[in-house]
Amino acid sequence: MTSPRSELRSAAFAAPQGAARPWGGPAGARISPRSELRSAAFAAPRGAARPWGGPAGARTPSRSARCAPLTRTVARPASRPRGFTLVELLVALALLALLSATLFGALALSGRSWDAGEAKAAETSSMRTAQDFLRSQLERQHGQRMKRIEGWPLLFTGEREEVRFAATLPARVQGGGIWYFRLHVAEVDGKPSLVLDRMVPDVTGAALPDFGGAEHSVLATGIRSVTIAYLGLDPGASATGGFEPAWRDQWQDTQRLPQLIRIDVETDRGTKWPTLYAAPRESPEAGCRAWNEARARCAQG
């Protein structure tokens, strides 16, 4: 695109010698190109085309606009990614420590729960095994009588914290036969345990056998106490006389077995086993050759 100044110069040089200049000055007068450009701009009617070829009505560019230096845009280097501050690191470490402590506590709690569950399962299994064995032994009682003691008493003694009875053992256990048992709580290796002593009774002795040197089996450990009760008639009372059986802490009738035996066991943790009930199957006249129903006694052993 040709600049206005170049067009004005071309018009001035193209005019013949002595002719009027396009800017209206006298022939032969010399005017500077800048003055010529101004005169041509002011002499042109409003709306006419400018001598420099711009559109009609366009304003003359100012000197400052024409002479304004070009602005150079300098590209700034990309900023580096900002790192973490000390406060942010401390907060992150605190949160990490809190999460670690919570996770450790949860793992420890689950471990203790698992151990407690296993201990409870083992305790329950031991309890059931002991109860099943006791029930079977008490229900297999045999009316074994002492042959040389007056009245031919039975080998059965019932107290609040222990019970002694005669029962059979299977043949696979020490050859079977009739054994004399004692159920009670005793210290075994420094632990209170539910113990079942056993011995072979001498029914021809002049006194009831004791358990000196008897063998024993530990049915359960961690046992605080055992409470035993007996259901039956009073000594000498007859069932045909209208008497009703009652629960008692001691069994003093040497001629009859109780109708029902109740055993409650409490552990050293304070928990209690389910109450065990056992009913001896032997009739009152068991082991007696002649039974006196009116006196509820053995007439001949």
XYZ file of C-alpha atoms in Angstrom:
301
model
C 0.000 0.000 0.000
C 1.432 3.442 -1.055
C 1.825 5.956 1.771
C 0.235 9.483 1.522
C 3.608 11.143 1.518
C 4.766 9.115 -1.533
C 1.556 10.004 -3.462
C 2.014 13.698 -2.724
C 5.598 13.658 -3.889
C 4.608 11.881 -7.099
C 1.924 14.534 -7.821
C 4.401 17.388 -7.185
C 7.061 15.989 -9.460
C 4.550 15.095 -12.160
C 3.212 18.702 -12.417
C 4.741 20.737 -15.351
C 7.167 23.546 -14.711
C 5.360 26.672 -13.544
C 2.012 24.934 -13.070
C 0.135 25.325 -9.858
C 0.935 22.807 -7.237
C -1.786 20.519 -5.926
C -1.520 22.159 -2.538
C -2.463 25.574 -3.967
C 0.882 27.408 -3.675
C 2.432 29.701 -6.352
C 4.118 28.111 -9.262
C 7.739 27.326 -8.643
C 7.468 27.690 -4.862
C 9.105 25.016 -2.877
C 7.273 23.704 0.127
C 8.341 20.895 2.358
C 6.591 17.570 1.901
C 5.099 17.797 5.394
C 3.575 21.234 4.633
C 2.318 19.987 1.313
C 0.660 17.048 3.021
C -1.047 19.319 5.567
C -2.267 21.734 2.888
C -3.651 18.946 0.756
C -5.443 17.509 3.783
C -7.087 20.861 4.726
C -7.871 21.826 1.113
C -9.780 18.612 0.382
C -13.576 19.057 0.819
C -15.378 17.113 3.556
C -16.124 13.647 2.380
C -13.649 13.768 -0.525
C -10.943 11.235 -0.930
C -7.700 12.073 0.782
C -4.577 12.554 -1.294
C -2.867 9.719 0.432
C -5.465 7.257 -0.678
C -7.339 6.764 2.604
C -11.123 6.364 2.749
C -13.327 9.453 2.616
C -13.966 10.970 5.990
C -11.030 9.207 7.632
C -9.059 11.271 10.084
C -5.420 11.990 9.588
C -3.305 9.755 11.778
C -1.663 11.673 14.569
C 1.999 12.042 14.766
C 2.198 10.139 17.979
C 0.307 7.248 16.378
C 2.543 7.337 13.345
C 5.721 7.668 15.297
C 4.751 5.358 18.177
C 7.387 2.693 18.595
C 6.376 -0.908 18.232
C 5.777 -2.673 21.527
C 7.719 -5.870 21.876
C 6.055 -8.639 23.820
C 8.521 -10.612 25.895
C 7.422 -14.159 26.802
C 7.859 -14.901 30.479
C 9.288 -18.249 31.474
C 6.762 -20.783 32.865
C 6.594 -20.700 36.657
C 7.881 -23.749 38.515
C 5.351 -25.966 40.446
C 5.043 -24.844 44.055
C 6.103 -27.407 46.708
C 4.569 -28.219 50.129
C 5.089 -25.897 53.046
C 6.321 -27.010 56.452
C 2.864 -26.564 57.968
C 1.298 -28.755 55.290
C 3.913 -31.461 55.899
C 3.308 -31.354 59.657
C -0.462 -31.639 59.175
C 0.007 -34.576 56.786
C 2.311 -36.345 59.253
C -0.177 -35.788 62.085
C -3.014 -37.256 60.000
C -0.841 -40.210 59.024
C 0.017 -40.861 62.689
C -3.666 -40.674 63.639
C -4.652 -43.127 60.909
C -1.828 -45.492 61.899
C -2.898 -45.415 65.558
C -6.528 -46.082 64.594
C -5.530 -48.971 62.335
C -3.264 -50.460 65.002
C -6.048 -50.202 67.583
C -8.512 -51.889 65.243
C -6.070 -54.725 64.540
C -5.344 -55.170 68.245
C -9.064 -55.217 69.029
C -9.740 -57.799 66.347
C -6.869 -59.939 67.686
C -8.239 -59.795 71.220
C -11.726 -60.597 69.954
C -10.371 -63.585 68.055
C -8.497 -64.861 71.112
C -11.546 -64.329 73.310
C -13.711 -66.183 70.805
C -11.308 -69.122 70.702
C -11.103 -69.203 74.503
C -14.891 -69.074 74.754
C -15.258 -71.865 72.213
C -12.721 -74.015 74.065
C -14.452 -73.308 77.386
C -17.860 -74.167 75.942
C -16.544 -77.386 74.408
C -14.925 -78.385 77.710
C -18.127 -77.589 79.592
C -20.283 -79.683 77.282
C -17.890 -82.620 77.416
C -17.770 -82.506 81.218
C -21.545 -82.223 81.541
C -22.197 -85.083 79.137
C -19.760 -87.313 81.008
C -21.201 -86.429 84.412
C -24.775 -86.964 83.261
C -23.942 -90.371 81.824
C -22.084 -91.419 84.966
C -24.779 -90.232 87.398
C -27.528 -91.884 85.395
C -25.564 -95.153 85.329
C -25.361 -95.323 89.098
C -25.406 -98.777 90.573
C -27.007 -99.554 93.925
C -23.818 -100.966 95.404
C -24.214 -101.770 99.123
C -21.726 -102.405 101.877
C -22.120 -106.045 102.853
C -20.711 -105.926 106.409
C -22.216 -102.693 107.676
C -25.498 -102.775 109.549
C -28.469 -101.829 107.383
C -26.502 -102.509 104.193
C -26.097 -98.834 103.283
C -25.657 -97.681 99.709
C -22.383 -96.317 98.367
C -23.836 -92.838 97.953
C -23.137 -89.657 99.910
C -24.495 -86.288 98.909
C -23.121 -82.969 100.192
C -23.534 -79.408 99.001
C -20.056 -79.201 97.450
C -19.360 -82.844 96.586
C -21.113 -86.071 95.751
C -19.938 -89.696 96.050
C -21.544 -92.462 94.076
C -20.918 -95.904 92.575
C -21.260 -96.360 88.833
C -20.007 -98.555 86.048
C -17.260 -97.714 83.606
C -17.181 -98.922 80.009
C -15.006 -101.941 79.361
C -12.623 -99.839 77.243
C -11.750 -97.716 80.305
C -9.455 -99.676 82.623
C -11.385 -102.865 82.018
C -14.770 -101.527 83.121
C -16.507 -102.718 86.293
C -18.046 -100.827 89.206
C -16.070 -97.846 90.511
C -16.572 -95.450 93.373
C -16.483 -91.768 92.304
C -16.204 -88.404 94.045
C -17.015 -85.134 92.282
C -15.621 -81.933 93.850
C -13.484 -78.819 93.260
C -9.774 -79.073 94.093
C -6.465 -77.397 93.303
C -4.588 -79.109 90.466
C -1.244 -77.580 89.437
C -2.235 -74.340 91.165
C -5.554 -74.027 89.328
C -9.013 -74.613 90.806
C -10.485 -77.476 88.822
C -13.518 -79.692 88.693
C -12.109 -83.102 89.603
C -13.600 -86.587 89.492
C -11.779 -89.043 91.756
C -12.253 -92.783 91.260
C -11.317 -95.995 93.006
C -12.400 -99.612 93.144
C -14.502 -99.997 96.337
C -14.127 -102.781 98.855
C -17.743 -103.657 99.649
C -16.667 -106.132 102.283
C -15.015 -103.492 104.454
C -16.238 -102.446 107.881
C -16.437 -98.732 106.888
C -17.186 -96.663 103.865
C -14.115 -96.379 101.637
C -12.147 -93.152 101.491
C -10.309 -91.739 98.510
C -6.752 -91.916 99.755
C -4.492 -92.645 96.791
C -7.403 -92.579 94.341
C -6.964 -91.730 90.698
C -8.460 -88.510 89.463
C -9.525 -86.891 86.215
C -9.715 -83.130 85.614
C -13.026 -82.370 83.928
C -12.546 -78.596 83.674
C -10.138 -75.897 84.898
C -10.853 -72.409 86.163
C -13.773 -73.572 88.333
C -14.633 -71.491 91.404
C -17.345 -73.617 92.955
C -19.816 -76.432 92.419
C -23.230 -76.539 94.101
C -25.191 -79.784 94.255
C -28.816 -80.361 95.300
C -30.880 -83.527 95.617
C -34.568 -84.199 95.081
C -36.239 -86.980 97.085
C -38.200 -88.035 100.155
C -37.106 -87.739 103.746
C -35.312 -90.755 105.227
C -37.842 -93.417 106.205
C -40.757 -91.706 104.404
C -42.803 -93.816 102.040
C -44.135 -92.626 98.721
C -47.400 -94.418 99.458
C -47.875 -92.324 102.611
C -48.648 -89.156 100.675
C -45.216 -87.523 101.122
C -43.884 -85.259 98.407
C -40.223 -85.129 97.341
C -38.310 -81.902 98.058
C -34.960 -80.348 97.137
C -32.247 -80.469 99.777
C -28.534 -79.611 100.068
C -27.579 -82.904 101.689
C -28.669 -86.447 101.079
C -28.838 -88.402 104.309
C -30.881 -91.418 103.245
C -28.531 -94.401 103.108
C -31.243 -96.733 101.776
C -32.431 -94.903 98.656
C -30.912 -92.902 95.830
C -32.272 -89.410 95.097
C -34.830 -89.100 92.360
C -32.993 -86.186 90.744
C -29.580 -84.551 91.109
C -28.953 -80.902 90.207
C -25.431 -79.525 89.668
C -24.514 -75.835 89.220
C -20.944 -74.888 88.300
C -19.449 -71.381 88.498
C -16.153 -70.464 86.840
C -13.481 -68.152 88.237
C -14.614 -65.518 85.690
C -18.032 -65.379 87.301
C -19.866 -67.165 84.481
C -22.087 -70.139 85.206
C -22.612 -73.359 83.351
C -26.122 -74.374 82.356
C -27.714 -76.290 85.215
C -27.174 -80.037 84.900
C -29.927 -82.455 85.863
C -29.402 -86.202 86.154
C -31.890 -88.889 87.208
C -30.465 -92.168 88.581
C -32.135 -95.121 86.888
C -31.826 -97.540 89.756
C -34.931 -98.283 91.833
C -34.792 -97.808 95.627
C -34.455 -101.547 96.283
C -31.407 -101.868 94.038
C -28.782 -104.114 95.530
C -31.142 -105.358 98.210
C -32.424 -108.942 98.389
C -35.468 -108.008 100.442
C -36.967 -104.535 100.568
C -39.301 -103.328 103.340
C -41.652 -100.877 101.625
C -43.343 -99.723 104.832
C -40.047 -98.772 106.506
C -38.290 -97.908 103.232
C -35.316 -99.996 104.228
C -33.359 -102.962 103.016
C -34.378 -106.013 105.025
C -31.706 -108.310 103.620
C -28.594 -107.367 101.762
